[in-house]
Tab-separated table of C-alpha atoms and ligand atoms in Angstrom:
chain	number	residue	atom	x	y	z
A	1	UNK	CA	17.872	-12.789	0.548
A	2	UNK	CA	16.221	-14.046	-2.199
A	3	UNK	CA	14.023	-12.086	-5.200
A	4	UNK	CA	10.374	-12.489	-5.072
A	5	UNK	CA	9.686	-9.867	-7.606
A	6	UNK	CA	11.670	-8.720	-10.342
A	7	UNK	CA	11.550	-4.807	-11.281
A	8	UNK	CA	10.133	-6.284	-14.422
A	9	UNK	CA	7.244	-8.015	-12.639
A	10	UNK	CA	6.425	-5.136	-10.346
A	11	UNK	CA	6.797	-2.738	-13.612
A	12	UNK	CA	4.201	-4.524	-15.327
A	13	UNK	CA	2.177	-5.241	-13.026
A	14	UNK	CA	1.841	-1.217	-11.695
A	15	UNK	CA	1.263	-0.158	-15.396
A	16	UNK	CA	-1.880	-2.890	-15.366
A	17	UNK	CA	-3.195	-1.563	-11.978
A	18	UNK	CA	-2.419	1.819	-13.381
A	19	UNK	CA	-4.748	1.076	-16.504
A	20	UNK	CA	-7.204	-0.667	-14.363
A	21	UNK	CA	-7.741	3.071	-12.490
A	22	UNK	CA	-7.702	5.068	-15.162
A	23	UNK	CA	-10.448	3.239	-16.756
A	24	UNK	CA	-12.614	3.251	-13.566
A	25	UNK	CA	-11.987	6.688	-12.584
A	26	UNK	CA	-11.934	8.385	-16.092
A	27	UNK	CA	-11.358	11.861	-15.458
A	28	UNK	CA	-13.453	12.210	-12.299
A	29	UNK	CA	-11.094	13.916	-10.467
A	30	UNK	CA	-8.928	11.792	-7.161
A	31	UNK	CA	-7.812	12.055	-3.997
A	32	UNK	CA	-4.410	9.508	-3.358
A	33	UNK	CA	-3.447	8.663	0.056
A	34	UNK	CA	-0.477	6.452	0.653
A	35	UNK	CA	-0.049	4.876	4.220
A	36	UNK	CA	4.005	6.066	5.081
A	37	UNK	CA	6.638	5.114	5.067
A	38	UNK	CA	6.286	1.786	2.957
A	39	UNK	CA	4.051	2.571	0.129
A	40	UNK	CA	6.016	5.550	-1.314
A	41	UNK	CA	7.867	4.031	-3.820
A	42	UNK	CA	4.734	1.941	-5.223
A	43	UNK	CA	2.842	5.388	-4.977
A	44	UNK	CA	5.758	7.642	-6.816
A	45	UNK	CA	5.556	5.259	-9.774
A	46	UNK	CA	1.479	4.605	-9.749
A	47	UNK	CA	0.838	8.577	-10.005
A	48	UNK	CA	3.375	9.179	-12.877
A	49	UNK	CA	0.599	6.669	-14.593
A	50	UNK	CA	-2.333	8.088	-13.519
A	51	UNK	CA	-4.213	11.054	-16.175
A	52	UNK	CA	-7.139	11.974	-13.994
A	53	UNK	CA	-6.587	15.399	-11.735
A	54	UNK	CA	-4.587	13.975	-8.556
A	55	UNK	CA	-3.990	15.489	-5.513
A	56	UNK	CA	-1.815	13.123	-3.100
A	57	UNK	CA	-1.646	12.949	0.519
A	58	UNK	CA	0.210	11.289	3.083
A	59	UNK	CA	-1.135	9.206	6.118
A	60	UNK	CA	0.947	7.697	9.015
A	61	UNK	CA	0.512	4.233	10.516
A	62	UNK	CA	2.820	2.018	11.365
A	63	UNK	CA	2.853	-1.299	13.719
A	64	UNK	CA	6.022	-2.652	13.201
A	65	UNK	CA	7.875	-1.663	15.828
A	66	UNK	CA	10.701	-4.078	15.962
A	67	UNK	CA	11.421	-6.230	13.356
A	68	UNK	CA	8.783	-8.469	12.115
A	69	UNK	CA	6.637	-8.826	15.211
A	70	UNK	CA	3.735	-6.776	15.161
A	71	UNK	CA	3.098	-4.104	17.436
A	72	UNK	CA	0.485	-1.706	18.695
A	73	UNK	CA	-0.850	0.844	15.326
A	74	UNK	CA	-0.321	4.299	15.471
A	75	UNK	CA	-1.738	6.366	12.905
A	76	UNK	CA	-1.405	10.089	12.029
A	77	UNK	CA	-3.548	11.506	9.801
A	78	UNK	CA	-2.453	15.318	10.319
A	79	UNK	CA	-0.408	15.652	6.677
A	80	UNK	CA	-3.481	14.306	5.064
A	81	UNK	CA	-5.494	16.961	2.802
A	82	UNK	CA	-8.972	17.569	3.034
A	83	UNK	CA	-11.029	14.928	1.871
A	84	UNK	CA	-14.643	15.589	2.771
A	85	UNK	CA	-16.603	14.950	-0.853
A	86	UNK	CA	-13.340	14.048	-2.537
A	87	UNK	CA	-13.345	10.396	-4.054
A	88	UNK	CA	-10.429	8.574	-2.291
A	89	UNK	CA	-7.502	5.789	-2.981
A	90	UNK	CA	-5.878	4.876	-0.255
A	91	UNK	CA	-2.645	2.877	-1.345
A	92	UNK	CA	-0.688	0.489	1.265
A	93	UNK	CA	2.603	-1.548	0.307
A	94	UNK	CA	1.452	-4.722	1.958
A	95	UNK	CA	-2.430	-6.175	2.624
A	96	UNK	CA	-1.186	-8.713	5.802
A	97	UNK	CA	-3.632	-9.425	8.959
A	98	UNK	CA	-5.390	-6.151	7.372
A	99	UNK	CA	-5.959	-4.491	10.232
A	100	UNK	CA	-3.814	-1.450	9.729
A	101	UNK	CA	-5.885	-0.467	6.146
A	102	UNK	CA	-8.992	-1.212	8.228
A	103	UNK	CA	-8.229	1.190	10.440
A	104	UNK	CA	-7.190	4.095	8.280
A	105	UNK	CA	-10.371	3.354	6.245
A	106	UNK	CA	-12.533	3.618	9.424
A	107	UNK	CA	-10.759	6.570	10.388
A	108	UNK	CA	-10.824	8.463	6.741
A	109	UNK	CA	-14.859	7.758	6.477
A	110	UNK	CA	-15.394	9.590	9.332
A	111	UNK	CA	-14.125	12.523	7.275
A	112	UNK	CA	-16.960	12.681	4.718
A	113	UNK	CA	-15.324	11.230	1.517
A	114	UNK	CA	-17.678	10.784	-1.489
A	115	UNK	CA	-16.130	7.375	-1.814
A	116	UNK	CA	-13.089	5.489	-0.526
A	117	UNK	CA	-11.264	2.165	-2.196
A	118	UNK	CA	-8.396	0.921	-1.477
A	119	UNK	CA	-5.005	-0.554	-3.437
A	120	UNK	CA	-2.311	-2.695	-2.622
A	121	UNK	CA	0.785	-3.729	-4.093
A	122	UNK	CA	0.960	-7.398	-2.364
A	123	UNK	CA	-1.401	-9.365	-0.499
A	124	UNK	CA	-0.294	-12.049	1.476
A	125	UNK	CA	-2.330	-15.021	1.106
A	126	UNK	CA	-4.127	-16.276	3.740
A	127	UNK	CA	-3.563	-13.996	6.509
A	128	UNK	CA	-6.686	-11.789	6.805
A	129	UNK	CA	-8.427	-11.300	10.056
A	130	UNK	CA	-11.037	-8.574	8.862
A	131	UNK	CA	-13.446	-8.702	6.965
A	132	UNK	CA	-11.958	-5.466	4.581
A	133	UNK	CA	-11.312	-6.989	0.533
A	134	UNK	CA	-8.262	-4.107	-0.663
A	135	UNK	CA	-10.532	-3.211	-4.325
A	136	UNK	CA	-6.809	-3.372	-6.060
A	137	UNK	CA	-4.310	-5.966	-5.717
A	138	UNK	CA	-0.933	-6.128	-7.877
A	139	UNK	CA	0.270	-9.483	-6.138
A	140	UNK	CA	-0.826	-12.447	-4.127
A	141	UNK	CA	2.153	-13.430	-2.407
A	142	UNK	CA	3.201	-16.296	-0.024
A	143	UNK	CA	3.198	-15.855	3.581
A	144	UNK	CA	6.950	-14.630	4.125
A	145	UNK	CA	8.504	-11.305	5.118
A	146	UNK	CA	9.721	-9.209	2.260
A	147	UNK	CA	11.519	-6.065	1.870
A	148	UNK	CA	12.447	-3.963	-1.079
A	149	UNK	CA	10.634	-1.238	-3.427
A	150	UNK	CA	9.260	0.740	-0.344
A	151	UNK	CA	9.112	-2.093	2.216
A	152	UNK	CA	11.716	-2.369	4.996
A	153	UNK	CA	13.024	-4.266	7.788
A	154	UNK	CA	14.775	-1.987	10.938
A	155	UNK	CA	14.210	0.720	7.882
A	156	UNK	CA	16.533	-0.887	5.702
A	157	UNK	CA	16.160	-2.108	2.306
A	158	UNK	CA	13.466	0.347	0.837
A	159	UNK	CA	15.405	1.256	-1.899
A	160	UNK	CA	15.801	-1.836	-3.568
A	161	UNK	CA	14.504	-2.147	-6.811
A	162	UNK	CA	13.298	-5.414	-6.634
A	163	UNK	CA	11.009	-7.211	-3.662
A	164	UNK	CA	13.166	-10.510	-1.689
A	165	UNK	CA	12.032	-12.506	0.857
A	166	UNK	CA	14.677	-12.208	3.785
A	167	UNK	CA	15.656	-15.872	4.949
A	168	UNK	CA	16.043	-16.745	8.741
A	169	UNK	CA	19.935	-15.675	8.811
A	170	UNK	CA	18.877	-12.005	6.891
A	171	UNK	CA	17.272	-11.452	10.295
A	172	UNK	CA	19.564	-12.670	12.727
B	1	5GP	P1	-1.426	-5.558	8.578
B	1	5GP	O1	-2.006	-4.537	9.495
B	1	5GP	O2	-2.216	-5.770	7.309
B	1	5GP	O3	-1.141	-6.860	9.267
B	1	5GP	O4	0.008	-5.061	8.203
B	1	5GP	C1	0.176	-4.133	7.259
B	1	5GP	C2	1.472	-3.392	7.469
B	1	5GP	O5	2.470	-4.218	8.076
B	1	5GP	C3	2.007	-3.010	6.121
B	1	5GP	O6	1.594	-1.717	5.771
B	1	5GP	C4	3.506	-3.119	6.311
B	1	5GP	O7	4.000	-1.869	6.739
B	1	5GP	C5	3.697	-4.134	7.408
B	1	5GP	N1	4.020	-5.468	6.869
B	1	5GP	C6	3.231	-6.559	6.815
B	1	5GP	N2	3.868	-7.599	6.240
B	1	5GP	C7	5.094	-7.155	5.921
B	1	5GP	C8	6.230	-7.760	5.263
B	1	5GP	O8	6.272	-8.931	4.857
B	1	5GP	N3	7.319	-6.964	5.106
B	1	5GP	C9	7.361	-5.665	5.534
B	1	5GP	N4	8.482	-5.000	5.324
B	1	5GP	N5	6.307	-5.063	6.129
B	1	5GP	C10	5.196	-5.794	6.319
B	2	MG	MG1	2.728	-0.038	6.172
């Protein structure tokens, strides 16, 4: 395994998003939904920063079925709160092919939102295949697999600190 992202890095780099946000949102009050399981550690520390009135939700989509291959997306939106006439961030871990945020997005703006962006911790460069821009990105990053601060392989590794990339041997 090797370190992508220092706890430094990602510290700084979630108080700068976390500035970013407060100055666009001001006190308007917001709605927070983070996409489980992977975004909860980048969502526990963004909130702590946030000073507008939060409520925070939960929404369930996952496509990684085994290991690193990408499977068929489930999502389960039945923890979320209301958010008909709410203003909306929905936070992800990871911005990959981009189809799972497109998804959730086209699923939460069928529920009436006043408005809906969406934030990222990483964005891997050069993957897209939608047409979906995430309105807040904290990193580009290369196209490897990485694990750590919220992001797992076989659900291991979320709680490191730190984000690695996991070489061909971490996964054998
Ligand atoms: P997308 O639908 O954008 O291709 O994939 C997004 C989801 O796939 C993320 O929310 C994340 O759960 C998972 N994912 C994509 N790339 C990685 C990665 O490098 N590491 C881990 N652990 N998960 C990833
Ligand atoms: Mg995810």
């Amino acid at each position: 395994m090797k370190t992508l992202l220092s706890e430094t890095r990602i510290r700084s780099a979630v108080e700068s998003l976390a500035r970013q946000l407060n100055e666009d949102y001001q006190r308007r009050p917001l709605t927070i939904i983070a996409v489980m399981t992977g975004s909860i550690v980048f969502m526990a520390d963004l909130i702590r920063l946030l000073h507008m009135p939060l409520r925070v939700g939960v929404v369930q989509a996952s496509s990684y079925k085994a290991g690193t291959v990408r499977g068929k997306l489930t999502i389960n939106a039945e923890m979320m709160p209301d958010i008909r006439e709410h203003d909306v961030l929905l936070v992800d871990d990871i911005f990959d092919t981009g189809h799972t945020l497109t998804e959730v997005v086209r699923l939460m703006q069928e529920l009436g939102p006043t408005s809906i962006r969406t934030a990222v911790l990483l964005h891997k460069q050069g993957k897209q295949e939608v047409a979906l821009r995430p309105d807040y990105v904290a990193f580009e990053i290369p196209d490897e697999f990485v694990v750590g601060y919220g992001l797992d392989y076989q659900d291991e590794y979320r709680n490191l600190g730190y984000i690695a990339t996991l070489e061909p041997s971490d996964i054998a």
